Amino acid sequence: MNYFDNRPIGIFDSGVGGLSILRELQKDFANEDFIYIADTGRVPYGDKKPQDIADYTIECFEKLKKLNVKAAILACNASAPYCLDYIKKDFDFPTLGVIGAGVVDSAMVTQNKNILIMAATATAKSDVFQKAMHKIDSKVNLEIVACPDLVKSVEDGKGNEEEGYQAAKKYIDAYDGFDYDTVLLACTHLPFAKNSIEKLLKDKKKTSKIIDPAKSIASDLNRMLSGLGILSKEEGQKTSYYVTGDTEDFRNIASKLLDQDKDLLDIKDANEI
Ligand code: DGL
C-alpha cells in the first residue's frame, strides 16, 4: 500500500457544474493537483438517453485513466444513476459519487421531513435519490423537480441573473402546494444559481434551507484518500482543465464562476487525449 500518492485527482462533469465541487476542493486540499474534465461539447446530459449518458461519461473516464489520476469524483448527478456502479467496478482508481453527501446533509437538516430536490431531467427520471434517502430515513417525503433551463442558464454564465431567477421560478412555483423546509441542489450546476433560488424563496416568504453538498463531498473525498493512504505529500496545488467543446468559451465562463484570472487557467482540448 502507498502511504502517499502525488498523482492528480480527476473531477468529471458534463459541463461547468462540477466547478462548484472543484472550488471547494481547491480550498481544502492545498497539496493536491486536480484534473477537471467536462464534456462541454455534449452538455447538457439531462435530456439524453441513459445509454448515451453512460457511454459519454465512460469515454471521459477513459481519458482520466490515460491522464493517470489516482482517484476521481463523478461530479454529475445525471450520470450517476446510469454508470457509477460500472465505473467503480471497471476502473482501477477509486471513484466517489456525489449523491450520498446531498442525501445525508438534507436528511440531517429537514425538520418537517419534506424535501424539494432540484436536479437535471435524467436524474429526476431515475429513482436514485428516493433509494438513497429510503436507506437513511424512510419517513422523508421527496419531490424531485427537473430544472433543465436553470442548468442552461448556468452554462451561459447567467444562473444568478434574471434568466436564472425566471428559470428557477418556473420550476419551483409548481411546488407551492408542497410544504418543503429544505431544498437540495442535486445538480452540480445549481450552486451557481443559488442567489436566484435564495431570492425566489425569500419572495415566496419561505424559510427553507438550501443544501449545497460540496463541503460534505470534500470531506468524503478526504476520508476516502486518507483511508486509502493516497493523499499527496507534494507541496502546492495545480489544476488542469480538459473540455470537449470550445476551450475559449469554457475559459470565459469558468473564470467567472471560479472568480479566477482567465489567463491563468490551463485549459486543453479533451478530444486530443
Ligand atoms: N451537472 C450535472 C448534474 O450534476 C448535470 C447537468 C446536465 O448535463 O444536464 O446533474
Short mmCIF file of N, CA, C and O in Angstrom, two decimals, residues 150-265:
data_model
loop_
_atom_site.label_atom_id
_atom_site.label_comp_id
_atom_site.label_asym_id
_atom_site.label_seq_id
_atom_site.Cartn_x
_atom_site.Cartn_y
_atom_site.Cartn_z
N LEU A 150 -32.60 25.95 -15.99
CA LEU A 150 -31.72 26.54 -14.98
C LEU A 150 -30.28 26.06 -15.21
O LEU A 150 -29.33 26.83 -15.09
N VAL A 151 -30.13 24.78 -15.58
CA VAL A 151 -28.80 24.24 -15.94
C VAL A 151 -28.26 25.06 -17.11
O VAL A 151 -27.10 25.48 -17.12
N LYS A 152 -29.12 25.32 -18.09
CA LYS A 152 -28.68 26.07 -19.28
C LYS A 152 -28.23 27.48 -18.91
O LYS A 152 -27.21 27.98 -19.38
N SER A 153 -28.99 28.12 -18.01
CA SER A 153 -28.61 29.49 -17.64
C SER A 153 -27.24 29.51 -16.95
O SER A 153 -26.47 30.44 -17.13
N VAL A 154 -26.93 28.44 -16.20
CA VAL A 154 -25.60 28.36 -15.57
C VAL A 154 -24.54 28.14 -16.64
O VAL A 154 -23.47 28.78 -16.62
N GLU A 155 -24.80 27.25 -17.59
CA GLU A 155 -23.84 27.03 -18.69
C GLU A 155 -23.58 28.34 -19.44
O GLU A 155 -22.49 28.57 -19.95
N ASP A 156 -24.59 29.21 -19.50
CA ASP A 156 -24.42 30.51 -20.18
C ASP A 156 -23.81 31.56 -19.24
O ASP A 156 -23.69 32.74 -19.62
N GLY A 157 -23.51 31.16 -18.00
CA GLY A 157 -22.93 32.11 -17.03
C GLY A 157 -23.97 33.07 -16.46
O GLY A 157 -23.64 34.13 -15.96
N LYS A 158 -25.28 32.67 -16.53
CA LYS A 158 -26.33 33.60 -16.10
C LYS A 158 -27.23 33.05 -14.99
O LYS A 158 -28.36 33.48 -14.84
N GLY A 159 -26.71 32.06 -14.24
CA GLY A 159 -27.53 31.43 -13.19
C GLY A 159 -28.01 32.41 -12.14
O GLY A 159 -29.11 32.28 -11.60
N ASN A 160 -27.17 33.39 -11.83
CA ASN A 160 -27.56 34.35 -10.78
C ASN A 160 -28.08 35.66 -11.36
O ASN A 160 -28.14 36.67 -10.67
N GLU A 161 -28.41 35.63 -12.65
CA GLU A 161 -29.01 36.81 -13.27
C GLU A 161 -30.51 36.57 -13.46
O GLU A 161 -31.02 35.52 -13.08
N GLU A 162 -31.19 37.54 -14.09
CA GLU A 162 -32.65 37.44 -14.27
C GLU A 162 -33.05 36.12 -14.96
O GLU A 162 -34.04 35.49 -14.59
N GLU A 163 -32.22 35.70 -15.94
CA GLU A 163 -32.51 34.45 -16.66
C GLU A 163 -32.59 33.25 -15.70
O GLU A 163 -33.49 32.41 -15.79
N GLY A 164 -31.65 33.20 -14.76
CA GLY A 164 -31.62 32.12 -13.77
C GLY A 164 -32.81 32.21 -12.83
O GLY A 164 -33.46 31.21 -12.51
N TYR A 165 -33.11 33.44 -12.40
CA TYR A 165 -34.24 33.64 -11.47
C TYR A 165 -35.54 33.16 -12.12
O TYR A 165 -36.32 32.43 -11.51
N GLN A 166 -35.76 33.57 -13.38
CA GLN A 166 -37.02 33.21 -14.06
C GLN A 166 -37.10 31.70 -14.28
O GLN A 166 -38.18 31.10 -14.16
N ALA A 167 -35.95 31.07 -14.59
CA ALA A 167 -35.96 29.61 -14.79
C ALA A 167 -36.29 28.92 -13.47
O ALA A 167 -37.14 28.01 -13.42
N ALA A 168 -35.66 29.37 -12.39
CA ALA A 168 -35.92 28.76 -11.07
C ALA A 168 -37.40 28.93 -10.71
O ALA A 168 -38.05 28.00 -10.23
N LYS A 169 -37.93 30.11 -10.99
CA LYS A 169 -39.32 30.42 -10.64
C LYS A 169 -40.29 29.48 -11.37
O LYS A 169 -41.20 28.92 -10.78
N LYS A 170 -40.00 29.31 -12.67
CA LYS A 170 -40.86 28.45 -13.49
C LYS A 170 -40.98 27.04 -12.88
O LYS A 170 -42.06 26.46 -12.84
N TYR A 171 -39.86 26.53 -12.37
CA TYR A 171 -39.89 25.15 -11.83
C TYR A 171 -40.42 25.11 -10.40
O TYR A 171 -41.22 24.25 -10.04
N ILE A 172 -39.96 26.04 -9.58
CA ILE A 172 -40.29 25.95 -8.14
C ILE A 172 -41.73 26.37 -7.86
O ILE A 172 -42.37 25.85 -6.94
N ASP A 173 -42.27 27.29 -8.68
CA ASP A 173 -43.67 27.73 -8.48
C ASP A 173 -44.63 26.54 -8.47
O ASP A 173 -45.64 26.55 -7.76
N ALA A 174 -44.31 25.51 -9.23
CA ALA A 174 -45.20 24.35 -9.34
C ALA A 174 -45.29 23.58 -8.01
O ALA A 174 -46.17 22.71 -7.85
N TYR A 175 -44.37 23.88 -7.07
CA TYR A 175 -44.36 23.13 -5.79
C TYR A 175 -44.87 23.98 -4.62
O TYR A 175 -44.62 23.65 -3.47
N ASP A 176 -45.60 25.05 -4.94
CA ASP A 176 -46.12 25.90 -3.87
C ASP A 176 -47.04 25.12 -2.92
O ASP A 176 -47.16 25.47 -1.74
N GLY A 177 -47.64 24.06 -3.42
CA GLY A 177 -48.54 23.27 -2.55
C GLY A 177 -47.80 22.26 -1.68
O GLY A 177 -48.42 21.54 -0.90
N PHE A 178 -46.49 22.18 -1.82
CA PHE A 178 -45.69 21.21 -1.06
C PHE A 178 -44.93 21.96 0.04
O PHE A 178 -44.17 22.88 -0.26
N ASP A 179 -45.13 21.58 1.29
CA ASP A 179 -44.58 22.34 2.40
C ASP A 179 -43.12 21.93 2.70
O ASP A 179 -42.82 21.43 3.78
N TYR A 180 -42.23 22.17 1.74
CA TYR A 180 -40.82 21.76 1.94
C TYR A 180 -40.09 22.76 2.82
O TYR A 180 -40.27 23.96 2.67
N ASP A 181 -39.26 22.23 3.74
CA ASP A 181 -38.44 23.15 4.55
C ASP A 181 -36.97 23.08 4.12
O ASP A 181 -36.13 23.78 4.68
N THR A 182 -36.68 22.21 3.13
CA THR A 182 -35.30 22.01 2.69
C THR A 182 -35.29 21.86 1.18
O THR A 182 -36.16 21.19 0.62
N VAL A 183 -34.32 22.52 0.55
CA VAL A 183 -34.16 22.40 -0.91
C VAL A 183 -32.77 21.85 -1.17
O VAL A 183 -31.77 22.45 -0.76
N LEU A 184 -32.69 20.69 -1.80
CA LEU A 184 -31.39 20.09 -2.09
C LEU A 184 -30.97 20.40 -3.53
O LEU A 184 -31.72 20.10 -4.47
N LEU A 185 -29.80 20.99 -3.68
CA LEU A 185 -29.26 21.27 -5.01
C LEU A 185 -28.58 19.98 -5.51
O LEU A 185 -27.43 19.70 -5.20
N ALA A 186 -29.34 19.16 -6.22
CA ALA A 186 -28.88 17.83 -6.62
C ALA A 186 -28.39 17.82 -8.06
O ALA A 186 -28.55 16.82 -8.77
N CYS A 187 -27.85 18.92 -8.46
CA CYS A 187 -27.22 19.04 -9.77
C CYS A 187 -26.07 20.00 -9.50
O CYS A 187 -26.27 21.07 -8.90
N THR A 188 -24.87 19.61 -9.92
CA THR A 188 -23.70 20.41 -9.54
C THR A 188 -23.70 21.80 -10.19
O THR A 188 -22.95 22.68 -9.76
N HIS A 189 -24.52 22.00 -11.19
CA HIS A 189 -24.63 23.35 -11.77
C HIS A 189 -25.32 24.33 -10.81
O HIS A 189 -25.07 25.54 -10.86
N LEU A 190 -26.23 23.83 -9.99
CA LEU A 190 -27.16 24.73 -9.29
C LEU A 190 -26.56 25.63 -8.22
O LEU A 190 -27.11 26.72 -7.98
N PRO A 191 -25.44 25.25 -7.56
CA PRO A 191 -24.85 26.23 -6.64
C PRO A 191 -24.50 27.54 -7.35
O PRO A 191 -24.44 28.59 -6.70
N PHE A 192 -24.33 27.51 -8.67
CA PHE A 192 -24.06 28.73 -9.41
C PHE A 192 -25.33 29.50 -9.75
O PHE A 192 -25.29 30.49 -10.50
N ALA A 193 -26.45 29.01 -9.23
CA ALA A 193 -27.71 29.76 -9.36
C ALA A 193 -28.32 29.93 -7.97
O ALA A 193 -29.51 30.25 -7.83
N LYS A 194 -27.49 29.74 -6.95
CA LYS A 194 -28.00 29.75 -5.57
C LYS A 194 -28.61 31.10 -5.18
O LYS A 194 -29.63 31.14 -4.49
N ASN A 195 -28.01 32.19 -5.63
CA ASN A 195 -28.56 33.51 -5.28
C ASN A 195 -29.97 33.67 -5.85
O ASN A 195 -30.86 34.21 -5.18
N SER A 196 -30.18 33.18 -7.07
CA SER A 196 -31.51 33.26 -7.68
C SER A 196 -32.52 32.42 -6.88
O SER A 196 -33.65 32.85 -6.64
N ILE A 197 -32.09 31.24 -6.49
CA ILE A 197 -33.00 30.34 -5.75
C ILE A 197 -33.33 30.95 -4.38
O ILE A 197 -34.49 30.96 -3.94
N GLU A 198 -32.28 31.49 -3.75
CA GLU A 198 -32.47 32.14 -2.43
C GLU A 198 -33.46 33.30 -2.53
O GLU A 198 -34.37 33.43 -1.71
N LYS A 199 -33.28 34.12 -3.57
CA LYS A 199 -34.15 35.29 -3.75
C LYS A 199 -35.59 34.84 -3.99
O LYS A 199 -36.54 35.39 -3.42
N LEU A 200 -35.73 33.80 -4.78
CA LEU A 200 -37.06 33.28 -5.09
C LEU A 200 -37.77 32.79 -3.81
O LEU A 200 -38.94 33.10 -3.58
N LEU A 201 -37.04 32.05 -2.99
CA LEU A 201 -37.64 31.53 -1.75
C LEU A 201 -38.02 32.69 -0.83
O LEU A 201 -39.09 32.67 -0.19
N LYS A 202 -37.16 33.70 -0.80
CA LYS A 202 -37.45 34.88 0.01
C LYS A 202 -38.72 35.57 -0.51
O LYS A 202 -39.61 35.94 0.27
N ASP A 203 -38.82 35.70 -1.84
CA ASP A 203 -40.01 36.32 -2.43
C ASP A 203 -41.27 35.52 -2.11
O ASP A 203 -42.38 36.05 -2.07
N LYS A 204 -41.10 34.23 -1.92
CA LYS A 204 -42.25 33.37 -1.56
C LYS A 204 -42.49 33.35 -0.05
O LYS A 204 -43.31 32.60 0.44
N LYS A 205 -41.66 34.10 0.67
CA LYS A 205 -41.70 34.16 2.15
C LYS A 205 -41.47 32.77 2.75
O LYS A 205 -42.05 32.41 3.77
N LYS A 206 -40.60 32.00 2.10
CA LYS A 206 -40.28 30.68 2.64
C LYS A 206 -38.93 30.75 3.34
O LYS A 206 -38.02 31.46 2.90
N THR A 207 -38.81 29.98 4.43
CA THR A 207 -37.55 30.00 5.18
C THR A 207 -36.77 28.70 4.95
O THR A 207 -35.89 28.34 5.75
N SER A 208 -37.08 27.99 3.88
CA SER A 208 -36.44 26.69 3.61
C SER A 208 -34.92 26.86 3.51
O SER A 208 -34.43 27.86 3.00
N LYS A 209 -34.21 25.84 3.99
CA LYS A 209 -32.74 25.83 3.90
C LYS A 209 -32.34 25.26 2.55
O LYS A 209 -32.93 24.28 2.07
N ILE A 210 -31.30 25.86 1.96
CA ILE A 210 -30.79 25.35 0.68
C ILE A 210 -29.52 24.55 0.95
O ILE A 210 -28.60 25.04 1.60
N ILE A 211 -29.51 23.31 0.48
CA ILE A 211 -28.34 22.45 0.72
C ILE A 211 -27.48 22.33 -0.54
O ILE A 211 -27.92 21.81 -1.56
N ASP A 212 -26.24 22.82 -0.42
CA ASP A 212 -25.23 22.59 -1.45
C ASP A 212 -24.24 21.58 -0.83
O ASP A 212 -23.54 21.92 0.13
N PRO A 213 -24.22 20.36 -1.35
CA PRO A 213 -23.42 19.32 -0.67
C PRO A 213 -21.91 19.40 -0.90
O PRO A 213 -21.16 18.52 -0.46
N ALA A 214 -21.41 20.46 -1.57
CA ALA A 214 -19.98 20.48 -1.96
C ALA A 214 -19.02 20.29 -0.78
O ALA A 214 -18.04 19.56 -0.89
N LYS A 215 -19.33 20.92 0.36
CA LYS A 215 -18.42 20.81 1.52
C LYS A 215 -18.37 19.36 2.01
O LYS A 215 -17.32 18.84 2.37
N SER A 216 -19.53 18.72 2.04
CA SER A 216 -19.57 17.32 2.50
C SER A 216 -18.86 16.39 1.52
O SER A 216 -18.26 15.40 1.92
N ILE A 217 -18.95 16.74 0.23
CA ILE A 217 -18.24 15.92 -0.77
C ILE A 217 -16.73 16.04 -0.56
O ILE A 217 -16.00 15.05 -0.64
N ALA A 218 -16.28 17.26 -0.23
CA ALA A 218 -14.85 17.46 0.06
C ALA A 218 -14.44 16.61 1.27
O ALA A 218 -13.38 15.98 1.27
N SER A 219 -15.30 16.56 2.28
CA SER A 219 -14.97 15.72 3.46
C SER A 219 -14.96 14.24 3.09
O SER A 219 -14.10 13.48 3.54
N ASP A 220 -15.94 13.83 2.26
CA ASP A 220 -15.97 12.42 1.82
C ASP A 220 -14.68 12.07 1.07
O ASP A 220 -14.13 10.98 1.23
N LEU A 221 -14.23 13.01 0.23
CA LEU A 221 -13.01 12.75 -0.54
C LEU A 221 -11.81 12.62 0.41
O LEU A 221 -10.98 11.72 0.26
N ASN A 222 -11.75 13.50 1.38
CA ASN A 222 -10.65 13.44 2.33
C ASN A 222 -10.62 12.09 3.05
O ASN A 222 -9.57 11.46 3.18
N ARG A 223 -11.80 11.64 3.45
CA ARG A 223 -11.91 10.35 4.13
C ARG A 223 -11.44 9.23 3.21
O ARG A 223 -10.72 8.33 3.62
N MET A 224 -11.86 9.30 1.95
CA MET A 224 -11.51 8.24 1.01
C MET A 224 -9.99 8.21 0.77
O MET A 224 -9.36 7.16 0.86
N LEU A 225 -9.41 9.39 0.51
CA LEU A 225 -7.97 9.43 0.20
C LEU A 225 -7.13 9.05 1.42
O LEU A 225 -6.16 8.30 1.30
N SER A 226 -7.54 9.56 2.60
CA SER A 226 -6.71 9.20 3.76
C SER A 226 -6.91 7.74 4.13
O SER A 226 -5.94 7.06 4.50
N GLY A 227 -8.13 7.22 3.96
CA GLY A 227 -8.38 5.80 4.23
C GLY A 227 -7.52 4.91 3.35
O GLY A 227 -7.04 3.86 3.78
N LEU A 228 -7.32 5.33 2.11
CA LEU A 228 -6.53 4.52 1.18
C LEU A 228 -5.03 4.85 1.26
O LEU A 228 -4.21 4.21 0.61
N GLY A 229 -4.70 5.85 2.05
CA GLY A 229 -3.29 6.25 2.17
C GLY A 229 -2.75 6.87 0.91
O GLY A 229 -1.58 6.68 0.57
N ILE A 230 -3.59 7.63 0.18
CA ILE A 230 -3.12 8.18 -1.10
C ILE A 230 -3.23 9.71 -1.16
O ILE A 230 -3.38 10.28 -2.23
N LEU A 231 -3.15 10.36 -0.02
CA LEU A 231 -3.07 11.83 -0.05
C LEU A 231 -1.70 12.21 -0.61
O LEU A 231 -0.75 11.41 -0.55
N SER A 232 -1.57 13.42 -1.14
CA SER A 232 -0.29 13.84 -1.71
C SER A 232 0.58 14.46 -0.63
O SER A 232 0.08 15.11 0.29
N LYS A 233 1.88 14.28 -0.79
CA LYS A 233 2.82 14.91 0.16
C LYS A 233 3.54 16.07 -0.50
O LYS A 233 4.37 16.73 0.11
N GLU A 234 3.24 16.28 -1.79
CA GLU A 234 3.97 17.30 -2.53
C GLU A 234 3.34 18.66 -2.28
O GLU A 234 2.13 18.81 -2.48
N GLU A 235 4.11 19.65 -1.92
CA GLU A 235 3.53 20.97 -1.63
C GLU A 235 3.05 21.66 -2.90
O GLU A 235 3.66 21.52 -3.96
N GLY A 236 1.97 22.40 -2.80
CA GLY A 236 1.46 23.17 -3.94
C GLY A 236 0.30 22.46 -4.61
O GLY A 236 0.10 21.26 -4.43
N GLN A 237 -0.47 23.25 -5.35
CA GLN A 237 -1.69 22.73 -6.00
C GLN A 237 -1.73 23.22 -7.44
O GLN A 237 -1.42 24.38 -7.70
N LYS A 238 -2.09 22.31 -8.34
CA LYS A 238 -2.18 22.71 -9.76
C LYS A 238 -3.49 22.14 -10.30
O LYS A 238 -3.86 21.01 -9.95
N THR A 239 -4.20 22.90 -11.13
CA THR A 239 -5.42 22.37 -11.76
C THR A 239 -5.30 22.50 -13.27
O THR A 239 -4.94 23.58 -13.77
N SER A 240 -5.59 21.41 -13.98
CA SER A 240 -5.65 21.46 -15.45
C SER A 240 -7.08 21.14 -15.85
O SER A 240 -7.74 20.30 -15.22
N TYR A 241 -7.53 21.80 -16.91
CA TYR A 241 -8.90 21.61 -17.38
C TYR A 241 -8.86 21.00 -18.78
O TYR A 241 -8.06 21.45 -19.63
N TYR A 242 -9.71 20.03 -19.03
CA TYR A 242 -9.83 19.42 -20.36
C TYR A 242 -11.30 19.48 -20.74
O TYR A 242 -12.16 19.01 -19.98
N VAL A 243 -11.60 20.04 -21.90
CA VAL A 243 -13.01 20.14 -22.32
C VAL A 243 -13.18 19.64 -23.75
O VAL A 243 -12.27 19.79 -24.58
N THR A 244 -14.35 19.06 -24.02
CA THR A 244 -14.60 18.54 -25.38
C THR A 244 -15.17 19.63 -26.29
O THR A 244 -15.20 19.46 -27.50
N GLY A 245 -15.64 20.73 -25.72
CA GLY A 245 -16.17 21.84 -26.52
C GLY A 245 -15.12 22.93 -26.69
O GLY A 245 -13.92 22.69 -26.52
N ASP A 246 -15.58 24.13 -26.97
CA ASP A 246 -14.68 25.25 -27.24
C ASP A 246 -13.90 25.67 -25.97
O ASP A 246 -14.51 25.97 -24.93
N THR A 247 -12.58 25.69 -26.08
CA THR A 247 -11.78 25.99 -24.88
C THR A 247 -11.94 27.46 -24.44
O THR A 247 -11.93 27.74 -23.24
N GLU A 248 -12.11 28.37 -25.40
CA GLU A 248 -12.20 29.79 -25.01
C GLU A 248 -13.55 30.11 -24.35
O GLU A 248 -13.63 30.91 -23.42
N ASP A 249 -14.62 29.47 -24.83
CA ASP A 249 -15.93 29.65 -24.17
C ASP A 249 -15.84 29.17 -22.73
O ASP A 249 -16.32 29.82 -21.80
N PHE A 250 -15.19 28.01 -22.55
CA PHE A 250 -15.05 27.47 -21.19
C PHE A 250 -14.21 28.41 -20.34
O PHE A 250 -14.53 28.67 -19.18
N ARG A 251 -13.13 28.94 -20.91
CA ARG A 251 -12.25 29.86 -20.17
C ARG A 251 -13.06 31.04 -19.62
O ARG A 251 -12.94 31.41 -18.45
N ASN A 252 -13.91 31.62 -20.48
CA ASN A 252 -14.67 32.80 -20.06
C ASN A 252 -15.65 32.47 -18.93
O ASN A 252 -15.73 33.19 -17.94
N ILE A 253 -16.37 31.37 -19.08
CA ILE A 253 -17.37 31.05 -18.05
C ILE A 253 -16.72 30.52 -16.78
O ILE A 253 -17.08 30.94 -15.67
N ALA A 254 -15.72 29.65 -16.93
CA ALA A 254 -15.07 29.07 -15.74
C ALA A 254 -14.40 30.17 -14.91
O ALA A 254 -14.47 30.15 -13.68
N SER A 255 -13.76 31.14 -15.57
CA SER A 255 -13.06 32.18 -14.80
C SER A 255 -14.07 33.01 -14.02
O SER A 255 -13.84 33.41 -12.88
N LYS A 256 -15.25 33.21 -14.63
CA LYS A 256 -16.30 33.97 -13.94
C LYS A 256 -16.84 33.16 -12.74
O LYS A 256 -16.95 33.66 -11.63
N LEU A 257 -17.14 31.88 -12.97
CA LEU A 257 -17.73 31.07 -11.90
C LEU A 257 -16.73 30.83 -10.75
O LEU A 257 -17.12 30.80 -9.59
N LEU A 258 -15.46 30.66 -11.11
CA LEU A 258 -14.45 30.39 -10.07
C LEU A 258 -13.85 31.67 -9.50
O LEU A 258 -13.10 31.62 -8.54
N ASP A 259 -14.18 32.79 -10.15
CA ASP A 259 -13.60 34.07 -9.77
C ASP A 259 -12.07 34.00 -9.80
O ASP A 259 -11.39 34.36 -8.85
N GLN A 260 -11.55 33.48 -10.91
CA GLN A 260 -10.11 33.37 -11.09
C GLN A 260 -9.72 34.04 -12.42
O GLN A 260 -10.53 34.09 -13.35
N ASP A 261 -8.47 34.49 -12.48
CA ASP A 261 -7.97 35.17 -13.68
C ASP A 261 -8.00 34.21 -14.88
O ASP A 261 -7.41 33.13 -14.82
N LYS A 262 -8.68 34.63 -15.95
CA LYS A 262 -8.86 33.67 -17.05
C LYS A 262 -7.56 33.30 -17.74
O LYS A 262 -7.41 32.19 -18.22
N ASP A 263 -6.59 34.19 -17.72
CA ASP A 263 -5.32 33.87 -18.39
C ASP A 263 -4.50 32.84 -17.61
O ASP A 263 -3.55 32.28 -18.13
N LEU A 264 -4.87 32.62 -16.35
CA LEU A 264 -4.10 31.67 -15.55
C LEU A 264 -4.68 30.25 -15.62
O LEU A 264 -4.09 29.30 -15.12
N LEU A 265 -5.85 30.11 -16.26
CA LEU A 265 -6.46 28.77 -16.33
C LEU A 265 -5.79 27.95 -17.43
O LEU A 265 -5.68 28.40 -18.57
#
